[in-house]
XYZ file of N, CA, C and O in Angstrom:
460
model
N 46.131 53.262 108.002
C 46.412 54.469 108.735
C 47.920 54.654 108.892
O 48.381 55.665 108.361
N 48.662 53.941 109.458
C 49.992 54.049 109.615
C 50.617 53.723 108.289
O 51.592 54.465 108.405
N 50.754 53.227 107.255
C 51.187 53.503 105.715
C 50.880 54.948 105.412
O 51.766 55.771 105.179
N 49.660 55.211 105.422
C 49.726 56.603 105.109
C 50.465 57.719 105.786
O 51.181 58.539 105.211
N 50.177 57.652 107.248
C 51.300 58.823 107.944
C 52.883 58.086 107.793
O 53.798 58.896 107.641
N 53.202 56.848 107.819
C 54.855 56.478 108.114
C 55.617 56.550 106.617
O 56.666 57.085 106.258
N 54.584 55.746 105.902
C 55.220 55.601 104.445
C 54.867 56.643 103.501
O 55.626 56.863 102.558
N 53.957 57.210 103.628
C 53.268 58.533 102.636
C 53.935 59.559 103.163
O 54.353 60.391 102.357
N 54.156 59.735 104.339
C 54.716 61.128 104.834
C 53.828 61.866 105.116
O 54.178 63.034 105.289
N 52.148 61.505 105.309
C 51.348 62.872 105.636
C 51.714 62.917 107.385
O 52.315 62.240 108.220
N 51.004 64.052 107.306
C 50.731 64.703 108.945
C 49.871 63.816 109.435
O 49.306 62.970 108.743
N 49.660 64.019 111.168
C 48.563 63.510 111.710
C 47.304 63.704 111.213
O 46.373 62.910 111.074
N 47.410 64.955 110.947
C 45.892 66.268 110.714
C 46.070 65.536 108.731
O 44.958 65.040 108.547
N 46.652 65.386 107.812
C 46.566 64.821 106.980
C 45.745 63.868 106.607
O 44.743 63.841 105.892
N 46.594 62.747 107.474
C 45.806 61.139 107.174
C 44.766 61.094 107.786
O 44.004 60.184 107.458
N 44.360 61.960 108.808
C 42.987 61.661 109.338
C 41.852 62.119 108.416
O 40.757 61.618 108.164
N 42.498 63.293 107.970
C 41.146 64.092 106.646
C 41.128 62.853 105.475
O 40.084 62.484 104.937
N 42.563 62.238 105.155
C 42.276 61.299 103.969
C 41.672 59.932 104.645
O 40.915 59.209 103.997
N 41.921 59.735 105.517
C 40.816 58.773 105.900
C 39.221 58.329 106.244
O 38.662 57.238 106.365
N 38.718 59.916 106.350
C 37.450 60.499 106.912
C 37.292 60.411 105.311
O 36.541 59.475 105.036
N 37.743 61.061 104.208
C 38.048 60.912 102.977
C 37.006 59.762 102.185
O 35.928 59.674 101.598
N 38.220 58.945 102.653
C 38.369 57.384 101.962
C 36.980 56.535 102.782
O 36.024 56.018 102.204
N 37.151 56.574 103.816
C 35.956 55.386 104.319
C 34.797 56.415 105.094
O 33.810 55.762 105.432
N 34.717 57.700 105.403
C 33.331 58.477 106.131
C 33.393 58.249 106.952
O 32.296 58.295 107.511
N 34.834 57.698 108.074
C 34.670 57.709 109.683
C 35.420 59.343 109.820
O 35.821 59.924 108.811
N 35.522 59.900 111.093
C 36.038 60.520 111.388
C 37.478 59.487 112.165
O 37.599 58.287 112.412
N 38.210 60.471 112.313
C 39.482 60.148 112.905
C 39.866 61.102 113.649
O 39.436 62.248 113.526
N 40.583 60.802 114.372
C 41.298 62.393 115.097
C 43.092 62.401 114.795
O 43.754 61.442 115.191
N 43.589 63.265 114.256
C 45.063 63.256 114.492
C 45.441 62.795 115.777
O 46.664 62.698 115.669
N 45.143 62.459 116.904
C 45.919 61.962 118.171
C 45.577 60.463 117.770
O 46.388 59.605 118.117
N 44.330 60.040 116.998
C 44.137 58.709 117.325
C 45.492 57.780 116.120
O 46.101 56.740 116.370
N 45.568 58.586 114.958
C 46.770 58.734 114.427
C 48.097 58.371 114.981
O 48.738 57.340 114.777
N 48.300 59.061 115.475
C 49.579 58.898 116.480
C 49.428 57.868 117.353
O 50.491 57.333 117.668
N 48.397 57.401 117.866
C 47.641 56.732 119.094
C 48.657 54.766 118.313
O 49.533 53.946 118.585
N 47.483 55.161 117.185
C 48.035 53.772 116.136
C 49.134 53.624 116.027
O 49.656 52.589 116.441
N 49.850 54.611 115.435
C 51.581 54.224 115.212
C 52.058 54.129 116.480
O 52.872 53.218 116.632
N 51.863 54.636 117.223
C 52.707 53.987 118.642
C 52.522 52.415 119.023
O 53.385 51.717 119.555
N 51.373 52.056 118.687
C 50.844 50.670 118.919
C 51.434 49.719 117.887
O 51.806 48.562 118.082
N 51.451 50.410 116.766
C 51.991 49.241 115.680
C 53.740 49.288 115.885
O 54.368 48.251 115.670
N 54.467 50.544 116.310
C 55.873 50.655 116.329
C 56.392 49.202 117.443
O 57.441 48.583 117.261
N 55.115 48.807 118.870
C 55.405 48.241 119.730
C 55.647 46.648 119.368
O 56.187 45.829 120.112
N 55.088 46.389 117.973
C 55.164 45.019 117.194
C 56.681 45.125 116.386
O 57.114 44.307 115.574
N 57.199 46.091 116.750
C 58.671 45.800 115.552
C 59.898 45.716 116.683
O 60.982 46.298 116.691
N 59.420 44.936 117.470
C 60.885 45.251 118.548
C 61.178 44.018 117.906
O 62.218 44.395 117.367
N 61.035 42.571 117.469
C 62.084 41.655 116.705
C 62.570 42.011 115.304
O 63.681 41.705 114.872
N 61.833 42.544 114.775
C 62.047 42.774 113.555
C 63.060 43.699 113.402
O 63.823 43.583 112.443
N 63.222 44.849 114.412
C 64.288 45.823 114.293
C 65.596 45.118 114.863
O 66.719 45.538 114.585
N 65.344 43.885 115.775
C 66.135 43.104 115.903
C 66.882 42.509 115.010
O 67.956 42.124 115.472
N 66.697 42.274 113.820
C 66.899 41.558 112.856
C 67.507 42.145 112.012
O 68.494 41.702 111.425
N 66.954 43.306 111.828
C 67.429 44.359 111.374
C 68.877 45.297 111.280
O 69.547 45.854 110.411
N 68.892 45.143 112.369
C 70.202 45.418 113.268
C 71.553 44.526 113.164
O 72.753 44.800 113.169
N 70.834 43.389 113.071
C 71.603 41.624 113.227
C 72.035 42.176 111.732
O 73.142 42.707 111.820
N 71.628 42.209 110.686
C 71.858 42.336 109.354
C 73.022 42.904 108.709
O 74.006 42.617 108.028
N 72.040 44.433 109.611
C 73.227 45.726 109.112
C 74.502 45.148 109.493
O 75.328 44.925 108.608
N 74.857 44.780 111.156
C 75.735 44.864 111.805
C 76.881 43.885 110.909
O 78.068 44.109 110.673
N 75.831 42.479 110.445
C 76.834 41.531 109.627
C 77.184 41.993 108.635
O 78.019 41.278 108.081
N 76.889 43.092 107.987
C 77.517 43.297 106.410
C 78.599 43.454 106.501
O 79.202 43.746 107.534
N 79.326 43.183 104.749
C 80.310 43.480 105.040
C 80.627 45.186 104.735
O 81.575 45.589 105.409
N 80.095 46.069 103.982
C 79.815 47.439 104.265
C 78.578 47.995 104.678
O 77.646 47.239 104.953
N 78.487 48.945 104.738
C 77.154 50.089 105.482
C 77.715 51.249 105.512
O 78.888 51.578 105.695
N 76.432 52.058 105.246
C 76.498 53.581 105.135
C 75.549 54.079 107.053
O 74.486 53.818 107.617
N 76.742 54.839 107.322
C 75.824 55.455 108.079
C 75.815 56.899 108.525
O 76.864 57.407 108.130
N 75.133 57.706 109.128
C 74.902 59.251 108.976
C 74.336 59.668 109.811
O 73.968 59.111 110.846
N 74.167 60.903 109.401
C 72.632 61.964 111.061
C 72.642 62.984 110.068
O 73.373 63.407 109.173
N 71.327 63.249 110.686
C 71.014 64.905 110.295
C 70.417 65.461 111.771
O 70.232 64.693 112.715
N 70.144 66.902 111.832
C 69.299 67.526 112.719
C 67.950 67.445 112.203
O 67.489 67.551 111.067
N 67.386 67.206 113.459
C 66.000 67.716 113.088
C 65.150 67.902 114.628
O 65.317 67.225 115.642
N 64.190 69.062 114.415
C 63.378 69.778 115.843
C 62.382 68.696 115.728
O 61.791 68.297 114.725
N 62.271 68.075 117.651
C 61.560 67.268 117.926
C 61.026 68.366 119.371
O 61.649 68.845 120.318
N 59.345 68.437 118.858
C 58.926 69.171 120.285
C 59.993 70.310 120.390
O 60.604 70.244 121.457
N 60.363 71.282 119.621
C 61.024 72.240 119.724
C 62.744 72.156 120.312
O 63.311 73.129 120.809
N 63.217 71.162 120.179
C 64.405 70.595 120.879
C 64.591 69.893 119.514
O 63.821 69.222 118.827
N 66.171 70.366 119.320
C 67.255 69.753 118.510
C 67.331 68.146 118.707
O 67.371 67.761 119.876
N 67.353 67.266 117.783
C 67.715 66.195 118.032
C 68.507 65.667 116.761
O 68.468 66.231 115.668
N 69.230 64.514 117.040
C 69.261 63.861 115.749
C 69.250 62.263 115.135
O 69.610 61.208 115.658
N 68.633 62.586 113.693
C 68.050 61.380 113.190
C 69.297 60.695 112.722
O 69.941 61.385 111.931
N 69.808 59.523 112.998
C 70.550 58.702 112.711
C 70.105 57.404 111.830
O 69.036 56.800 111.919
N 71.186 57.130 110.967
C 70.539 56.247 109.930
C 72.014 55.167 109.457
O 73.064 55.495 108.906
N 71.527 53.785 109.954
C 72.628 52.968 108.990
C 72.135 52.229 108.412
O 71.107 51.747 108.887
N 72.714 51.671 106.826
C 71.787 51.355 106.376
C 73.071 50.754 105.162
O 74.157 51.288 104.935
N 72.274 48.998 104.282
C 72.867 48.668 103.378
C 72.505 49.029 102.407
O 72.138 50.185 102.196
N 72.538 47.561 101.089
C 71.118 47.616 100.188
C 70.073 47.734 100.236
O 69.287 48.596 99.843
N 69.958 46.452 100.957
C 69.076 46.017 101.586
C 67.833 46.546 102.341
O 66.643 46.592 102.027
N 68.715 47.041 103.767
C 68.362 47.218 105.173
C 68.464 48.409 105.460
O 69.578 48.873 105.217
N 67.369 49.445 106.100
C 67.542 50.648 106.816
C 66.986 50.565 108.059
O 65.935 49.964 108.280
N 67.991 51.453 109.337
C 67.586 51.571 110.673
C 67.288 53.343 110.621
O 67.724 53.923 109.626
N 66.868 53.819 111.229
C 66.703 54.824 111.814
C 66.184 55.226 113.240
O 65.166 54.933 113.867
N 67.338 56.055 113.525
C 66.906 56.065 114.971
C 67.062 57.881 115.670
O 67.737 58.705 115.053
N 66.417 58.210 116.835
C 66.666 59.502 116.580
C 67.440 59.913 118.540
O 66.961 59.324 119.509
N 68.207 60.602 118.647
C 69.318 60.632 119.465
C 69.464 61.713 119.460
O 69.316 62.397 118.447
N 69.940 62.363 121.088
C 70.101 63.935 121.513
C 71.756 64.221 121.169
O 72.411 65.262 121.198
N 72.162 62.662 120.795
C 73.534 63.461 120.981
C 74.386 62.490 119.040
O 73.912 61.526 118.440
N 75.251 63.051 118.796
C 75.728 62.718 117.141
C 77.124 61.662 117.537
O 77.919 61.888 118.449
N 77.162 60.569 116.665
C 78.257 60.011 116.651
C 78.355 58.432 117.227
O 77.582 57.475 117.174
N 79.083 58.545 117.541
C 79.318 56.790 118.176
C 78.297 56.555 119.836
O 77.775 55.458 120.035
N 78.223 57.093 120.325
C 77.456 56.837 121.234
C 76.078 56.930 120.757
O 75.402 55.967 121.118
N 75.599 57.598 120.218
C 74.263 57.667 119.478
C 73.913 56.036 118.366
O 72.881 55.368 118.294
N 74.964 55.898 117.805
C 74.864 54.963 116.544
C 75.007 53.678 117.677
O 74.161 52.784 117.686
N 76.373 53.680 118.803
C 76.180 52.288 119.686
C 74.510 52.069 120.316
O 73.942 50.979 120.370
N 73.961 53.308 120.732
C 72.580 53.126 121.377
C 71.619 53.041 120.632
O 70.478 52.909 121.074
N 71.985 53.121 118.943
C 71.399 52.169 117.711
C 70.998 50.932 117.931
O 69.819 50.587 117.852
N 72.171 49.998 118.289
C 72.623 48.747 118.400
C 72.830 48.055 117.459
O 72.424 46.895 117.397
N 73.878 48.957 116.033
C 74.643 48.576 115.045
C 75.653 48.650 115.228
O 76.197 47.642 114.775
N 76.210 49.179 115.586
C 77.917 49.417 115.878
C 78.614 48.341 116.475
O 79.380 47.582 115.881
N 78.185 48.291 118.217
C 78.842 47.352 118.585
C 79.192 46.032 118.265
O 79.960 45.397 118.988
N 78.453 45.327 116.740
C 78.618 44.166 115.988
C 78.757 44.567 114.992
O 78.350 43.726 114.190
N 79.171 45.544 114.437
C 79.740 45.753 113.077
C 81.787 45.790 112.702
O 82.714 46.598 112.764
N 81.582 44.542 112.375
C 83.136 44.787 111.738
C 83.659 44.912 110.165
O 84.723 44.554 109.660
N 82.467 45.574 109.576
C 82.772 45.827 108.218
C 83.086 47.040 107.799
O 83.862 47.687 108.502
N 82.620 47.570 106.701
C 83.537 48.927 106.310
C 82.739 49.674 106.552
O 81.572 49.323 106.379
N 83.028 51.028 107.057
C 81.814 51.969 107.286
C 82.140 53.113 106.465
O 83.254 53.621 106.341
N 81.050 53.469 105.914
C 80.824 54.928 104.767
C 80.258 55.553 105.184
O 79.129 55.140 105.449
N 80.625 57.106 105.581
C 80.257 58.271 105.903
C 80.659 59.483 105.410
O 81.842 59.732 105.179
N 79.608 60.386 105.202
C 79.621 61.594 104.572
C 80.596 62.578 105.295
O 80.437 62.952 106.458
N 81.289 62.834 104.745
C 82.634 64.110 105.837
C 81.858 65.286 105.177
O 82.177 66.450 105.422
């Protein structure tokens, strides 16, 4: 369920039809969402680690875009090596957004950004 909506990119209303699909249960798009909130609550070390990574490189790319959350502007922030991608999403652009990442404040390598 959550591969299909996180990594496939479908909708709630999507993966539930391809899942009703695939195995003849019903699903509901909330129960959808229901899951990924539950599985997101298992990556608090791992994003830890994550973070630990980026922060040690010795370069990283990092960025934002806009995007409407619940009808409100927000933005998606992203640093990221070869390797390793964070994404995180923030009301406000820039260094306070990327510090409340928790890449920045341990990063002393080179940083690449799009002007």
């Amino acid at each position: 369920m959550v591969y299909l909506y996180v990594r496939q990119f479908l909708s709630n209303q999507h993966t539930a039809q391809a899942l009703a699909g695939l195995f003849g249960a019903a699903v509901s798009p909330g129960a959808v969402a229901s899951m990924t909130r539950r599985a997101a609550t298992g990556l608090s070390g791992f994003l830890d680690v994550v973070r630990e990574r980026i922060g040690g490189s010795e370069v990283a790319h990092f960025d934002e875009t806009g995007l409407r959350v619940e009808g409100k502007l927000r933005l998606v922030h992203s640093a990221s090596t070869g390797k390793y991608s964070l994404i995180a999403v923030h009301d406000k652009r820039g260094r306070v957004a990327m510090d409340a990442a928790g890449v920045l404040p341990s990063f002393t390598g080179v940083a690449v950004h799009d002007v």
